[in-house]
PDB file of C-alpha atoms in Angstrom:
ATOM      1  CA  MET N 828     -35.106 -16.268 -28.350  1.00 53.00           C
ATOM      2  CA  PHE N 829     -32.789 -18.415 -26.078  1.00 58.00           C
ATOM      3  CA  GLY N 830     -29.930 -15.503 -26.449  1.00 68.00           C
ATOM      4  CA  ARG N 831     -32.492 -13.448 -23.938  1.00 77.00           C
ATOM      5  CA  ARG N 832     -33.653 -16.189 -22.099  1.00 81.00           C
ATOM      6  CA  LYS N 833     -30.046 -16.950 -20.763  1.00 80.00           C
ATOM      7  CA  ARG N 834     -29.733 -13.393 -20.059  1.00 83.00           C
ATOM      8  CA  GLU N 835     -32.960 -13.222 -17.904  1.00 84.00           C
ATOM      9  CA  GLU N 836     -31.210 -16.207 -16.343  1.00 86.00           C
ATOM     10  CA  GLU N 837     -27.936 -14.444 -15.447  1.00 86.00           C
ATOM     11  CA  ALA N 838     -30.118 -11.159 -14.355  1.00 87.00           C
ATOM     12  CA  ALA N 839     -31.784 -13.246 -12.136  1.00 89.00           C
ATOM     13  CA  ALA N 840     -28.942 -15.101 -10.886  1.00 88.00           C
ATOM     14  CA  GLU N 841     -27.079 -11.885  -9.788  1.00 87.00           C
ATOM     15  CA  ALA N 842     -29.561 -10.222  -8.367  1.00 88.00           C
ATOM     16  CA  VAL N 843     -29.970 -13.110  -5.837  1.00 89.00           C
ATOM     17  CA  ARG N 844     -26.571 -12.979  -5.405  1.00 85.00           C
ATOM     18  CA  GLU N 845     -26.326  -9.263  -4.430  1.00 84.00           C
ATOM     19  CA  ALA N 846     -29.255 -10.161  -2.081  1.00 85.00           C
ATOM     20  CA  GLU N 847     -26.664 -11.858  -0.122  1.00 83.00           C
ATOM     21  CA  ARG N 848     -24.158  -9.731  -0.597  1.00 76.00           C
ATOM     22  CA  ARG N 849     -26.329  -7.032   0.999  1.00 80.00           C
ATOM     23  CA  ALA N 850     -27.752  -9.764   3.528  1.00 82.00           C
ATOM     24  CA  LEU N 851     -24.184  -9.813   4.662  1.00 77.00           C
ATOM     25  CA  PHE N 852     -23.079  -6.789   4.661  1.00 76.00           C
ATOM     26  CA  ALA N 853     -25.912  -5.853   6.805  1.00 80.00           C
ATOM     27  CA  LYS N 854     -25.358  -8.404   9.651  1.00 83.00           C
ATOM     28  CA  LEU N 855     -21.381  -6.832   9.677  1.00 78.00           C
ATOM     29  CA  ALA N 856     -22.321  -3.187   9.962  1.00 78.00           C
ATOM     30  CA  GLU N 857     -23.927  -4.372  13.602  1.00 84.00           C
ATOM     31  CA  ARG N 858     -21.311  -6.013  14.932  1.00 86.00           C
ATOM     32  CA  PRO N 859     -19.299  -3.417  17.564  1.00 90.00           C
ATOM     33  CA  GLU N 860     -16.342  -1.819  16.098  1.00 87.00           C
ATOM     34  CA  HIS N 861     -13.971  -3.883  18.322  1.00 89.00           C
ATOM     35  CA  ILE N 862     -14.934  -7.017  16.602  1.00 90.00           C
ATOM     36  CA  CYS N 863     -13.074  -7.796  12.874  1.00 89.00           C
ATOM     37  CA  PRO N 864     -14.937  -7.934   9.731  1.00 87.00           C
ATOM     38  CA  PHE N 865     -12.779 -11.473   8.901  1.00 87.00           C
ATOM     39  CA  LEU N 866     -14.070 -12.731  12.249  1.00 91.00           C
ATOM     40  CA  GLY N 867     -16.790 -15.408  11.479  1.00 91.00           C
ATOM     41  CA  LEU N 868     -17.922 -19.210  12.712  1.00 93.00           C
ATOM     42  CA  VAL N 869     -17.404 -22.467  11.064  1.00 92.00           C
ATOM     43  CA  ASP N 870     -20.404 -22.658   9.821  1.00 90.00           C
ATOM     44  CA  GLU N 871     -21.735 -18.897   9.970  1.00 89.00           C
ATOM     45  CA  ARG N 872     -19.874 -16.206   8.163  1.00 88.00           C
ATOM     46  CA  ALA N 873     -21.434 -13.583   9.920  1.00 87.00           C
ATOM     47  CA  GLY N 874     -21.159 -14.950  13.357  1.00 90.00           C
ATOM     48  CA  TYR N 875     -19.463 -14.792  15.956  1.00 92.00           C
ATOM     49  CA  VAL N 876     -19.745 -15.119  20.062  1.00 91.00           C
ATOM     50  CA  GLU N 877     -17.678 -13.332  22.811  1.00 90.00           C
ATOM     51  CA  GLY N 878     -15.275 -14.469  23.837  1.00 91.00           C
ATOM     52  CA  VAL N 879     -13.001 -17.238  22.990  1.00 92.00           C
ATOM     53  CA  SER N 880     -14.425 -20.384  20.577  1.00 93.00           C
ATOM     54  CA  ASP N 881     -12.952 -23.974  18.807  1.00 92.00           C
ATOM     55  CA  ASP N 882     -15.875 -22.121  16.141  1.00 93.00           C
ATOM     56  CA  HIS N 883     -14.503 -19.423  15.680  1.00 94.00           C
ATOM     57  CA  ARG N 884     -12.792 -18.797  12.284  1.00 93.00           C
ATOM     58  CA  CYS N 885     -10.605 -16.094  10.188  1.00 91.00           C
ATOM     59  CA  TYR N 886     -11.956 -15.681   6.589  1.00 87.00           C
ATOM     60  CA  ALA N 887      -9.304 -13.321   5.853  1.00 83.00           C
ATOM     61  CA  PHE N 888      -7.825 -15.500   2.874  1.00 80.00           C
ATOM     62  CA  GLY N 889     -11.473 -16.579   1.905  1.00 79.00           C
ATOM     63  CA  ASP N 890     -11.771 -19.970   3.234  1.00 84.00           C
ATOM     64  CA  PRO N 891     -12.046 -20.408   7.185  1.00 89.00           C
ATOM     65  CA  ALA N 892      -9.041 -21.009   8.814  1.00 90.00           C
ATOM     66  CA  PRO N 893      -8.739 -21.909  12.462  1.00 92.00           C
ATOM     67  CA  LEU N 894      -7.610 -19.288  15.592  1.00 92.00           C
ATOM     68  CA  SER N 895      -5.725 -19.602  17.930  1.00 91.00           C
ATOM     69  CA  ALA N 896      -7.099 -18.529  21.931  1.00 89.00           C
ATOM     70  CA  GLU N 897      -4.909 -15.885  22.234  1.00 88.00           C
ATOM     71  CA  GLN N 898      -5.572 -14.521  18.637  1.00 89.00           C
ATOM     72  CA  GLN N 899      -9.143 -14.856  19.068  1.00 91.00           C
ATOM     73  CA  THR N 900      -8.862 -12.465  22.318  1.00 87.00           C
ATOM     74  CA  ARG N 901      -6.072 -10.452  21.952  1.00 88.00           C
ATOM     75  CA  VAL N 902      -6.402  -9.415  18.365  1.00 90.00           C
ATOM     76  CA  CYS N 903      -9.870 -10.266  16.533  1.00 92.00           C
ATOM     77  CA  GLN N 904     -12.132  -8.308  19.353  1.00 91.00           C
ATOM     78  CA  GLU N 905      -9.570  -6.073  20.609  1.00 90.00           C
ATOM     79  CA  ARG N 906      -9.517  -2.585  18.745  1.00 84.00           C
ATOM     80  CA  GLY N 907      -6.148  -3.291  17.305  1.00 83.00           C
ATOM     81  CA  TYR N 908      -7.298  -6.102  14.853  1.00 86.00           C
ATOM     82  CA  GLY N 909      -6.197  -3.671  12.565  1.00 83.00           C
ATOM     83  CA  ASN N 910      -2.398  -4.185  13.185  1.00 84.00           C
ATOM     84  CA  CYS N 911      -3.166  -8.307  12.801  1.00 87.00           C
ATOM     85  CA  PRO N 912      -0.913  -9.610   9.840  1.00 86.00           C
ATOM     86  CA  ARG N 913      -4.062 -11.493   8.569  1.00 84.00           C
ATOM     87  CA  TYR N 914      -5.848  -8.311   8.284  1.00 83.00           C
ATOM     88  CA  LEU N 915      -2.992  -6.414   6.002  1.00 82.00           C
ATOM     89  CA  ARG N 916      -2.980  -9.733   3.843  1.00 78.00           C
ATOM     90  CA  GLY N 917      -6.608  -9.949   3.829  1.00 76.00           C
ATOM     91  CA  VAL N 918      -6.970  -6.062   2.761  1.00 73.00           C
ATOM     92  CA  LEU N 919      -3.934  -5.641   0.608  1.00 72.00           C
ATOM     93  CA  VAL N 920      -3.014  -9.001  -1.158  1.00 59.00           C
ATOM     94  CA  ILE N 921      -6.978 -10.545  -1.263  1.00 52.00           C
ATOM     95  CA  PRO N 922      -9.611  -7.875  -0.721  1.00 49.00           C
ATOM     96  CA  THR N 923     -12.977  -8.834   0.114  1.00 53.00           C
ATOM     97  CA  GLU N 924     -16.415  -7.601  -0.166  1.00 54.00           C
ATOM     98  CA  GLU N 925     -17.220  -8.643   3.118  1.00 52.00           C
ATOM     99  CA  LEU N 926     -15.058  -4.665   3.915  1.00 56.00           C
ATOM    100  CA  GLU N 927     -17.814  -2.815   2.137  1.00 53.00           C
ATOM    101  CA  ALA N 928     -19.543  -3.062   5.377  1.00 50.00           C
ATOM    102  CA  LEU N 929     -17.529  -0.893   7.061  1.00 50.00           C
ATOM    103  CA  ARG N 930     -18.096   1.466   4.600  1.00 45.00           C
ATOM    104  CA  ARG N 931     -21.248   2.130   4.822  1.00 45.00           C
ATOM    105  CA  PRO N 932     -22.487   5.574   3.423  1.00 42.00           C
ATOM    106  CA  ARG N 933     -23.138   8.104   5.581  1.00 39.00           C
ATOM    107  CA  ALA N 934     -26.412  10.536   5.272  1.00 42.00           C
ATOM    108  CA  PRO N 935     -24.495  13.400   3.667  1.00 44.00           C
ATOM    109  CA  LEU N 936     -24.688  16.436   5.560  1.00 43.00           C
ATOM    110  CA  PRO N 937     -26.553  19.554   3.749  1.00 50.00           C
ATOM    111  CA  GLU N 938     -25.089  21.802   2.482  1.00 52.00           C
ATOM    112  CA  PRO N 939     -24.997  25.176   4.032  1.00 50.00           C
ATOM    113  CA  VAL N 940     -26.481  28.024   1.688  1.00 54.00           C
ATOM    114  CA  ALA N 941     -23.949  30.514   1.391  1.00 54.00           C
ATOM    115  CA  ALA N 942     -26.573  34.140   0.709  1.00 53.00           C
ATOM    116  CA  PRO N 943     -24.933  36.158  -1.885  1.00 55.00           C
ATOM    117  CA  PRO N 944     -22.687  39.834  -0.877  1.00 55.00           C
ATOM    118  CA  ALA N 945     -24.365  42.585  -1.045  1.00 52.00           C
ATOM    119  CA  PRO N 946     -23.081  44.801  -4.215  1.00 51.00           C
ATOM    120  CA  SER N 947     -20.643  47.656  -2.297  1.00 49.00           C
ATOM    121  CA  ARG N 948     -19.536  50.451  -4.163  1.00 49.00           C
ATOM    122  CA  ARG N 949     -16.797  50.633  -2.436  1.00 48.00           C
ATOM    123  CA  ARG N 950     -15.117  47.694  -2.656  1.00 48.00           C
ATOM    124  CA  ARG N 951     -15.278  48.088  -6.397  1.00 49.00           C
ATOM    125  CA  ARG N 952     -13.431  51.154  -5.628  1.00 53.00           C
ATOM    126  CA  ALA N 953     -10.935  49.956  -3.614  1.00 52.00           C
ATOM    127  CA  ALA N 954     -10.191  47.483  -5.620  1.00 54.00           C
ATOM    128  CA  PRO N 955      -8.187  49.433  -8.086  1.00 54.00           C
ATOM    129  CA  LEU N 956      -6.755  51.715  -5.106  1.00 57.00           C
ATOM    130  CA  LEU N 957      -5.199  48.038  -3.401  1.00 60.00           C
ATOM    131  CA  LEU N 958      -3.704  46.939  -7.230  1.00 59.00           C
ATOM    132  CA  PHE N 959      -2.259  50.301  -7.499  1.00 57.00           C
ATOM    133  CA  LEU N 960      -0.746  49.943  -4.262  1.00 59.00           C
ATOM    134  CA  LEU N 961       0.437  46.523  -5.391  1.00 60.00           C
ATOM    135  CA  LEU N 962       2.006  47.291  -8.023  1.00 55.00           C
ATOM    136  CA  LEU N 963       4.033  50.365  -6.931  1.00 53.00           C
ATOM    137  CA  VAL N 964       5.306  47.969  -3.801  1.00 50.00           C
ATOM    138  CA  VAL N 965       6.235  45.463  -6.337  1.00 49.00           C
ATOM    139  CA  GLY N 966       7.648  48.256  -8.744  1.00 51.00           C
ATOM    140  CA  GLY N 967       9.668  50.042  -5.949  1.00 50.00           C
ATOM    141  CA  GLY N 968      10.945  46.752  -4.695  1.00 48.00           C
ATOM    142  CA  ALA N 969      12.535  45.513  -8.062  1.00 45.00           C
ATOM    143  CA  ALA N 970      13.716  49.236  -9.033  1.00 44.00           C
ATOM    144  CA  GLY N 971      15.833  49.125  -5.459  1.00 43.00           C
ATOM    145  CA  TYR N 972      16.842  45.642  -6.042  1.00 42.00           C
ATOM    146  CA  LEU N 973      18.634  46.827  -9.279  1.00 39.00           C
ATOM    147  CA  VAL N 974      20.137  49.502  -8.090  1.00 37.00           C
ATOM    148  CA  PHE N 975      21.197  48.699  -3.970  1.00 37.00           C
ATOM    149  CA  GLY N 976      21.964  45.155  -5.139  1.00 42.00           C
ATOM    150  CA  GLU N 977      20.968  42.148  -3.040  1.00 39.00           C
ATOM    151  CA  GLY N 978      21.803  43.333   0.283  1.00 38.00           C
ATOM    152  CA  LEU N 979      18.863  46.142   0.322  1.00 35.00           C
ATOM    153  CA  PHE N 980      15.839  42.993  -0.163  1.00 35.00           C
ATOM    154  CA  PRO N 981      18.213  39.531   0.571  1.00 37.00           C
ATOM    155  CA  VAL N 982      16.503  36.691  -0.709  1.00 36.00           C
ATOM    156  CA  ALA N 983      14.775  34.343   2.640  1.00 36.00           C
ATOM    157  CA  VAL N 984      15.295  30.874   2.457  1.00 36.00           C
ATOM    158  CA  VAL N 985      13.217  28.592   4.756  1.00 35.00           C
ATOM    159  CA  SER N 986      15.261  26.252   6.469  1.00 36.00           C
ATOM    160  CA  SER N 987      14.206  24.006   9.909  1.00 37.00           C
ATOM    161  CA  SER N 988      17.497  25.388  11.233  1.00 37.00           C
ATOM    162  CA  PRO N 989      19.749  28.517  10.087  1.00 38.00           C
ATOM    163  CA  SER N 990      23.187  27.865   8.837  1.00 39.00           C
ATOM    164  CA  PRO N 991      25.117  30.475   7.963  1.00 39.00           C
ATOM    165  CA  SER N 992      27.032  28.520   5.006  1.00 37.00           C
ATOM    166  CA  PRO N 993      25.329  26.828   1.673  1.00 40.00           C
ATOM    167  CA  THR N 994      25.790  23.091   3.132  1.00 39.00           C
ATOM    168  CA  PRO N 995      22.469  21.159   3.990  1.00 39.00           C
ATOM    169  CA  ALA N 996      21.785  21.042   7.376  1.00 38.00           C
ATOM    170  CA  VAL N 997      21.971  17.818   8.591  1.00 38.00           C
ATOM    171  CA  THR N 998      19.295  16.194  10.330  1.00 40.00           C
ATOM    172  CA  GLY N 999      19.513  14.922  13.773  1.00 40.00           C
ATOM    173  CA  GLU N1000      18.109  11.599  15.108  1.00 40.00           C
ATOM    174  CA  PRO N1001      14.652  10.712  14.431  1.00 40.00           C
ATOM    175  CA  THR N1002      11.807  10.889  17.395  1.00 39.00           C
ATOM    176  CA  PRO N1003      10.200   8.296  17.983  1.00 39.00           C
ATOM    177  CA  SER N1004       6.991   9.563  15.181  1.00 38.00           C
ATOM    178  CA  ALA N1005       9.698  10.016  12.834  1.00 37.00           C
ATOM    179  CA  THR N1006       9.329   7.715   9.525  1.00 39.00           C
ATOM    180  CA  THR N1007      13.000   7.912   8.530  1.00 37.00           C
ATOM    181  CA  GLU N1008      16.235   7.090  10.001  1.00 40.00           C
ATOM    182  CA  PRO N1009      19.847   8.482   9.421  1.00 36.00           C
ATOM    183  CA  THR N1010      21.126   8.203   6.283  1.00 37.00           C
ATOM    184  CA  ALA N1011      24.854   9.125   6.701  1.00 36.00           C
ATOM    185  CA  SER N1012      27.501   6.988   5.001  1.00 36.00           C
ATOM    186  CA  PRO N1013      28.967   5.179   8.620  1.00 38.00           C
ATOM    187  CA  PRO N1014      32.112   2.903   7.640  1.00 38.00           C
ATOM    188  CA  PRO N1015      31.581  -0.730   7.491  1.00 40.00           C
ATOM    189  CA  SER N1016      30.345  -1.857  11.412  1.00 38.00           C
ATOM    190  CA  GLU N1017      29.076  -4.974  12.695  1.00 39.00           C
ATOM    191  CA  SER N1018      25.073  -3.376  11.176  1.00 37.00           C
ATOM    192  CA  GLY N1019      26.545  -3.989   7.532  1.00 39.00           C
ATOM    193  CA  LEU N1020      27.476  -1.306   4.880  1.00 37.00           C
ATOM    194  CA  ALA N1021      25.596   2.057   4.219  1.00 39.00           C
ATOM    195  CA  THR N1022      25.658   1.647   1.020  1.00 46.00           C
ATOM    196  CA  PRO N1023      24.390  -1.571  -1.408  1.00 56.00           C
ATOM    197  CA  THR N1024      27.678  -2.414  -1.870  1.00 62.00           C
ATOM    198  CA  PRO N1025      28.263  -6.908  -3.024  1.00 75.00           C
ATOM    199  CA  GLU N1026      30.328  -8.622  -0.854  1.00 84.00           C
ATOM    200  CA  PRO N1027      31.770 -12.349  -1.201  1.00 91.00           C
ATOM    201  CA  THR N1028      30.024 -14.929  -0.902  1.00 91.00           C
ATOM    202  CA  PRO N1029      30.636 -17.763   2.324  1.00 92.00           C
ATOM    203  CA  SER N1030      32.762 -21.112   1.620  1.00 91.00           C
ATOM    204  CA  ALA N1031      34.011 -23.996   3.916  1.00 90.00           C
ATOM    205  CA  GLY N1032      35.249 -22.679   6.564  1.00 90.00           C
ATOM    206  CA  ASP N1033      33.212 -19.424   7.410  1.00 93.00           C
ATOM    207  CA  THR N1034      31.394 -19.097  10.526  1.00 93.00           C
ATOM    208  CA  PHE N1035      28.098 -18.044  10.975  1.00 94.00           C
ATOM    209  CA  ALA N1036      27.873 -14.540  13.258  1.00 94.00           C
ATOM    210  CA  PHE N1037      24.530 -13.026  11.850  1.00 95.00           C
ATOM    211  CA  TYR N1038      20.903 -12.620  10.287  1.00 96.00           C
ATOM    212  CA  GLU N1039      20.945  -8.887   8.794  1.00 96.00           C
ATOM    213  CA  VAL N1040      18.385  -7.236   6.806  1.00 95.00           C
ATOM    214  CA  SER N1041      18.103  -5.201   4.015  1.00 93.00           C
ATOM    215  CA  VAL N1042      15.888  -2.513   3.040  1.00 94.00           C
ATOM    216  CA  GLY N1043      16.111   0.548   0.272  1.00 92.00           C
ATOM    217  CA  PRO N1044      14.602   3.989  -0.080  1.00 92.00           C
ATOM    218  CA  ARG N1045      10.999   2.934  -0.161  1.00 92.00           C
ATOM    219  CA  ARG N1046       8.192   2.337   2.803  1.00 94.00           C
ATOM    220  CA  TYR N1047       7.904  -0.441   5.144  1.00 96.00           C
ATOM    221  CA  THR N1048       5.215  -1.825   7.377  1.00 95.00           C
ATOM    222  CA  LEU N1049       6.995  -2.959  10.792  1.00 96.00           C
ATOM    223  CA  PHE N1050       5.739  -5.008  13.840  1.00 96.00           C
ATOM    224  CA  ARG N1051       5.889  -4.920  17.090  1.00 95.00           C
ATOM    225  CA  VAL N1052       5.266  -9.217  18.421  1.00 94.00           C
ATOM    226  CA  ASN N1053       4.635 -10.106  22.173  1.00 93.00           C
ATOM    227  CA  GLY N1054       5.813 -12.170  24.019  1.00 90.00           C
ATOM    228  CA  ALA N1055       3.110 -14.508  22.954  1.00 90.00           C
ATOM    229  CA  GLY N1056       3.968 -14.214  18.875  1.00 91.00           C
ATOM    230  CA  VAL N1057       0.885 -11.884  18.559  1.00 92.00           C
ATOM    231  CA  ALA N1058       1.786  -8.564  16.368  1.00 92.00           C
ATOM    232  CA  VAL N1059      -0.055  -5.532  18.751  1.00 92.00           C
ATOM    233  CA  ASP N1060       1.566  -2.762  17.049  1.00 93.00           C
ATOM    234  CA  THR N1061       2.444  -1.790  13.483  1.00 94.00           C
ATOM    235  CA  LEU N1062       4.753   1.113  11.841  1.00 94.00           C
ATOM    236  CA  GLU N1063       4.734   2.641   8.984  1.00 94.00           C
ATOM    237  CA  THR N1064       8.310   4.098   7.920  1.00 94.00           C
ATOM    238  CA  SER N1065      10.110   4.974   5.010  1.00 92.00           C
ATOM    239  CA  PHE N1066      14.022   5.184   4.222  1.00 90.00           C
ATOM    240  CA  ASP N1067      15.918   7.791   1.980  1.00 87.00           C
ATOM    241  CA  GLY N1068      18.671   5.469   1.411  1.00 87.00           C
ATOM    242  CA  PHE N1069      19.970   1.886   1.470  1.00 89.00           C
ATOM    243  CA  SER N1070      20.148   0.686   5.314  1.00 90.00           C
ATOM    244  CA  TYR N1071      21.285  -2.553   7.314  1.00 92.00           C
ATOM    245  CA  ALA N1072      20.205  -4.098  10.850  1.00 94.00           C
ATOM    246  CA  ARG N1073      21.201  -7.058  12.579  1.00 96.00           C
ATOM    247  CA  VAL N1074      18.072  -9.137  13.293  1.00 96.00           C
ATOM    248  CA  GLU N1075      17.346 -12.267  14.799  1.00 95.00           C
ATOM    249  CA  PRO N1076      14.087 -14.821  13.277  1.00 95.00           C
ATOM    250  CA  ARG N1077      11.027 -14.823  16.127  1.00 95.00           C
ATOM    251  CA  GLN N1078       8.212 -17.506  15.593  1.00 92.00           C
ATOM    252  CA  GLY N1079       4.662 -16.166  15.291  1.00 92.00           C
ATOM    253  CA  ALA N1080       1.963 -17.163  16.823  1.00 88.00           C
ATOM    254  CA  ASP N1081       0.163 -18.340  13.445  1.00 86.00           C
ATOM    255  CA  ASP N1082       3.572 -19.904  12.296  1.00 88.00           C
ATOM    256  CA  ASP N1083       4.265 -16.340  11.447  1.00 93.00           C
ATOM    257  CA  VAL N1084       8.476 -15.834  11.223  1.00 95.00           C
ATOM    258  CA  PHE N1085       9.305 -12.171  12.399  1.00 97.00           C
ATOM    259  CA  TRP N1086      12.783 -10.694  11.631  1.00 96.00           C
ATOM    260  CA  GLU N1087      13.047  -8.691  14.763  1.00 97.00           C
ATOM    261  CA  THR N1088      15.322  -5.746  14.649  1.00 97.00           C
ATOM    262  CA  ALA N1089      18.203  -6.168  17.137  1.00 95.00           C
ATOM    263  CA  ASP N1090      20.237  -2.895  17.027  1.00 91.00           C
ATOM    264  CA  GLY N1091      19.479   0.494  15.389  1.00 88.00           C
ATOM    265  CA  GLY N1092      16.946   3.189  16.081  1.00 89.00           C
ATOM    266  CA  LEU N1093      14.519  -0.056  14.974  1.00 94.00           C
ATOM    267  CA  GLU N1094      15.013  -2.094  17.362  1.00 94.00           C
ATOM    268  CA  GLY N1095      12.695  -4.357  18.018  1.00 95.00           C
ATOM    269  CA  TRP N1096       9.947  -3.765  15.197  1.00 96.00           C
ATOM    270  CA  SER N1097      10.046  -6.901  13.448  1.00 97.00           C
ATOM    271  CA  TYR N1098       9.585  -7.135   9.251  1.00 97.00           C
ATOM    272  CA  LEU N1099       7.401 -10.043   8.132  1.00 96.00           C
ATOM    273  CA  SER N1100       7.028 -10.904   4.405  1.00 94.00           C
ATOM    274  CA  PRO N1101       5.030 -10.351   2.173  1.00 93.00           C
ATOM    275  CA  GLU N1102       3.196  -7.679   4.590  1.00 93.00           C
ATOM    276  CA  SER N1103       6.768  -5.459   5.452  1.00 94.00           C
ATOM    277  CA  GLY N1104       7.103  -4.786   1.849  1.00 94.00           C
ATOM    278  CA  ARG N1105      10.298  -5.581  -0.367  1.00 92.00           C
ATOM    279  CA  PHE N1106      13.035  -6.099   2.034  1.00 95.00           C
ATOM    280  CA  ARG N1107      15.654  -9.393   2.424  1.00 95.00           C
ATOM    281  CA  VAL N1108      17.614 -10.655   4.600  1.00 95.00           C
ATOM    282  CA  ARG N1109      21.293 -12.142   4.319  1.00 94.00           C
ATOM    283  CA  ALA N1110      23.239 -14.297   6.343  1.00 94.00           C
ATOM    284  CA  VAL N1111      26.565 -13.113   7.249  1.00 94.00           C
ATOM    285  CA  PHE N1112      29.616 -14.461   7.873  1.00 95.00           C
ATOM    286  CA  ARG N1113      33.247 -13.921   8.662  1.00 94.00           C
ATOM    287  CA  ASN N1114      36.331 -16.704   7.496  1.00 93.00           C
ATOM    288  CA  SER N1115      38.868 -16.826   9.518  1.00 92.00           C
ATOM    289  CA  ASP N1116      40.965 -13.508   9.333  1.00 91.00           C
ATOM    290  CA  GLY N1117      37.146 -11.922   9.850  1.00 91.00           C
ATOM    291  CA  ALA N1118      36.886 -10.711   6.694  1.00 93.00           C
ATOM    292  CA  ARG N1119      32.835 -10.535   6.279  1.00 94.00           C
ATOM    293  CA  ARG N1120      30.855 -13.075   3.484  1.00 93.00           C
ATOM    294  CA  SER N1121      27.298 -12.820   2.701  1.00 93.00           C
ATOM    295  CA  ALA N1122      24.587 -14.746   1.403  1.00 92.00           C
ATOM    296  CA  TYR N1123      20.747 -14.208   0.946  1.00 93.00           C
ATOM    297  CA  LEU N1124      17.913 -15.669   1.531  1.00 93.00           C
ATOM    298  CA  THR N1125      15.184 -16.690  -0.988  1.00 93.00           C
ATOM    299  CA  ARG N1126      11.764 -15.496  -0.997  1.00 91.00           C
ATOM    300  CA  GLY N1127      10.499 -18.479   0.330  1.00 91.00           C
ATOM    301  CA  GLU N1128      13.334 -18.541   3.047  1.00 93.00           C
ATOM    302  CA  LEU N1129      11.940 -15.588   4.710  1.00 95.00           C
ATOM    303  CA  THR N1130       8.695 -17.222   5.109  1.00 93.00           C
ATOM    304  CA  GLU N1131       9.721 -20.748   6.875  1.00 92.00           C
ATOM    305  CA  PHE N1132      11.782 -20.778  10.885  1.00 93.00           C
ATOM    306  CA  PRO N1133      15.522 -21.316  10.636  1.00 90.00           C
ATOM    307  CA  GLU N1134      15.833 -24.506  12.399  1.00 76.00           C
ATOM    308  CA  ALA N1135      19.578 -24.828  12.392  1.00 78.00           C
ATOM    309  CA  THR N1136      22.578 -22.214  12.193  1.00 78.00           C
ATOM    310  CA  PRO N1137      23.244 -22.029   8.330  1.00 83.00           C
ATOM    311  CA  ALA N1138      26.349 -23.686   6.791  1.00 80.00           C
ATOM    312  CA  PRO N1139      28.431 -21.703   3.825  1.00 77.00           C
TER     313      PRO N1139
END
């Protein structure tokens, strides 16, 4: 008896929570498309006002977080809010039920009812004839191959650019819409090595040269950051192998640390931990002979802006 009452109370409480969720979804569904679903007020989750307000809060992490005026006007209330690091972190790391309001079901379209095809004696008679012709062509091709060799029926190799030699075609430089960079193995340079070759660690007397990002054969999300430190665009890219590029740390508007590439085909795009994926950054040093030394930053150091020049 007591167990039954407890189950009934739990069911009633769940019904109340479900009603509250549905009410929240209904309010979020009324928002214009350019308003971020994580934008709310300090005392009202589904509320917002047009423009800048001190009461605006971001609910991407669950608990309300304050927002700068720049973030409110240029990200939270613009169609590009989907590129915001907070939004991406809220969707990928801590998914919330509020996003279901953006996925409200639409009325299904009626499926077209196709009329059954009328029986055709001509088609039934034509099918065996077509099958016979197909067998004749295939059989004749096989016989010709056996008699005359490969010269009669050469095998076509599909390729983006014809090449008279069996050497695989080398792709050119990527276009702006390409998602990969050239993976040819260049010699060691200021941008790093083409293979994940370990380097000696720095020692006393070495001089700091620059920071360098290290990526592997997987997909990454990069960010375009404006002068105010706000991410205004994203780029999905991938690499066929290990790749390195010089980077410089940049302080974001919300204390995020962006590692902006300073050379290569992705110059100007930034990495952000952990939203960009599994990347690493190392500090590169030079000894008295000019030889490279390097040390990788820890995962925690990727989210902290370096205040001073690193020491060996």
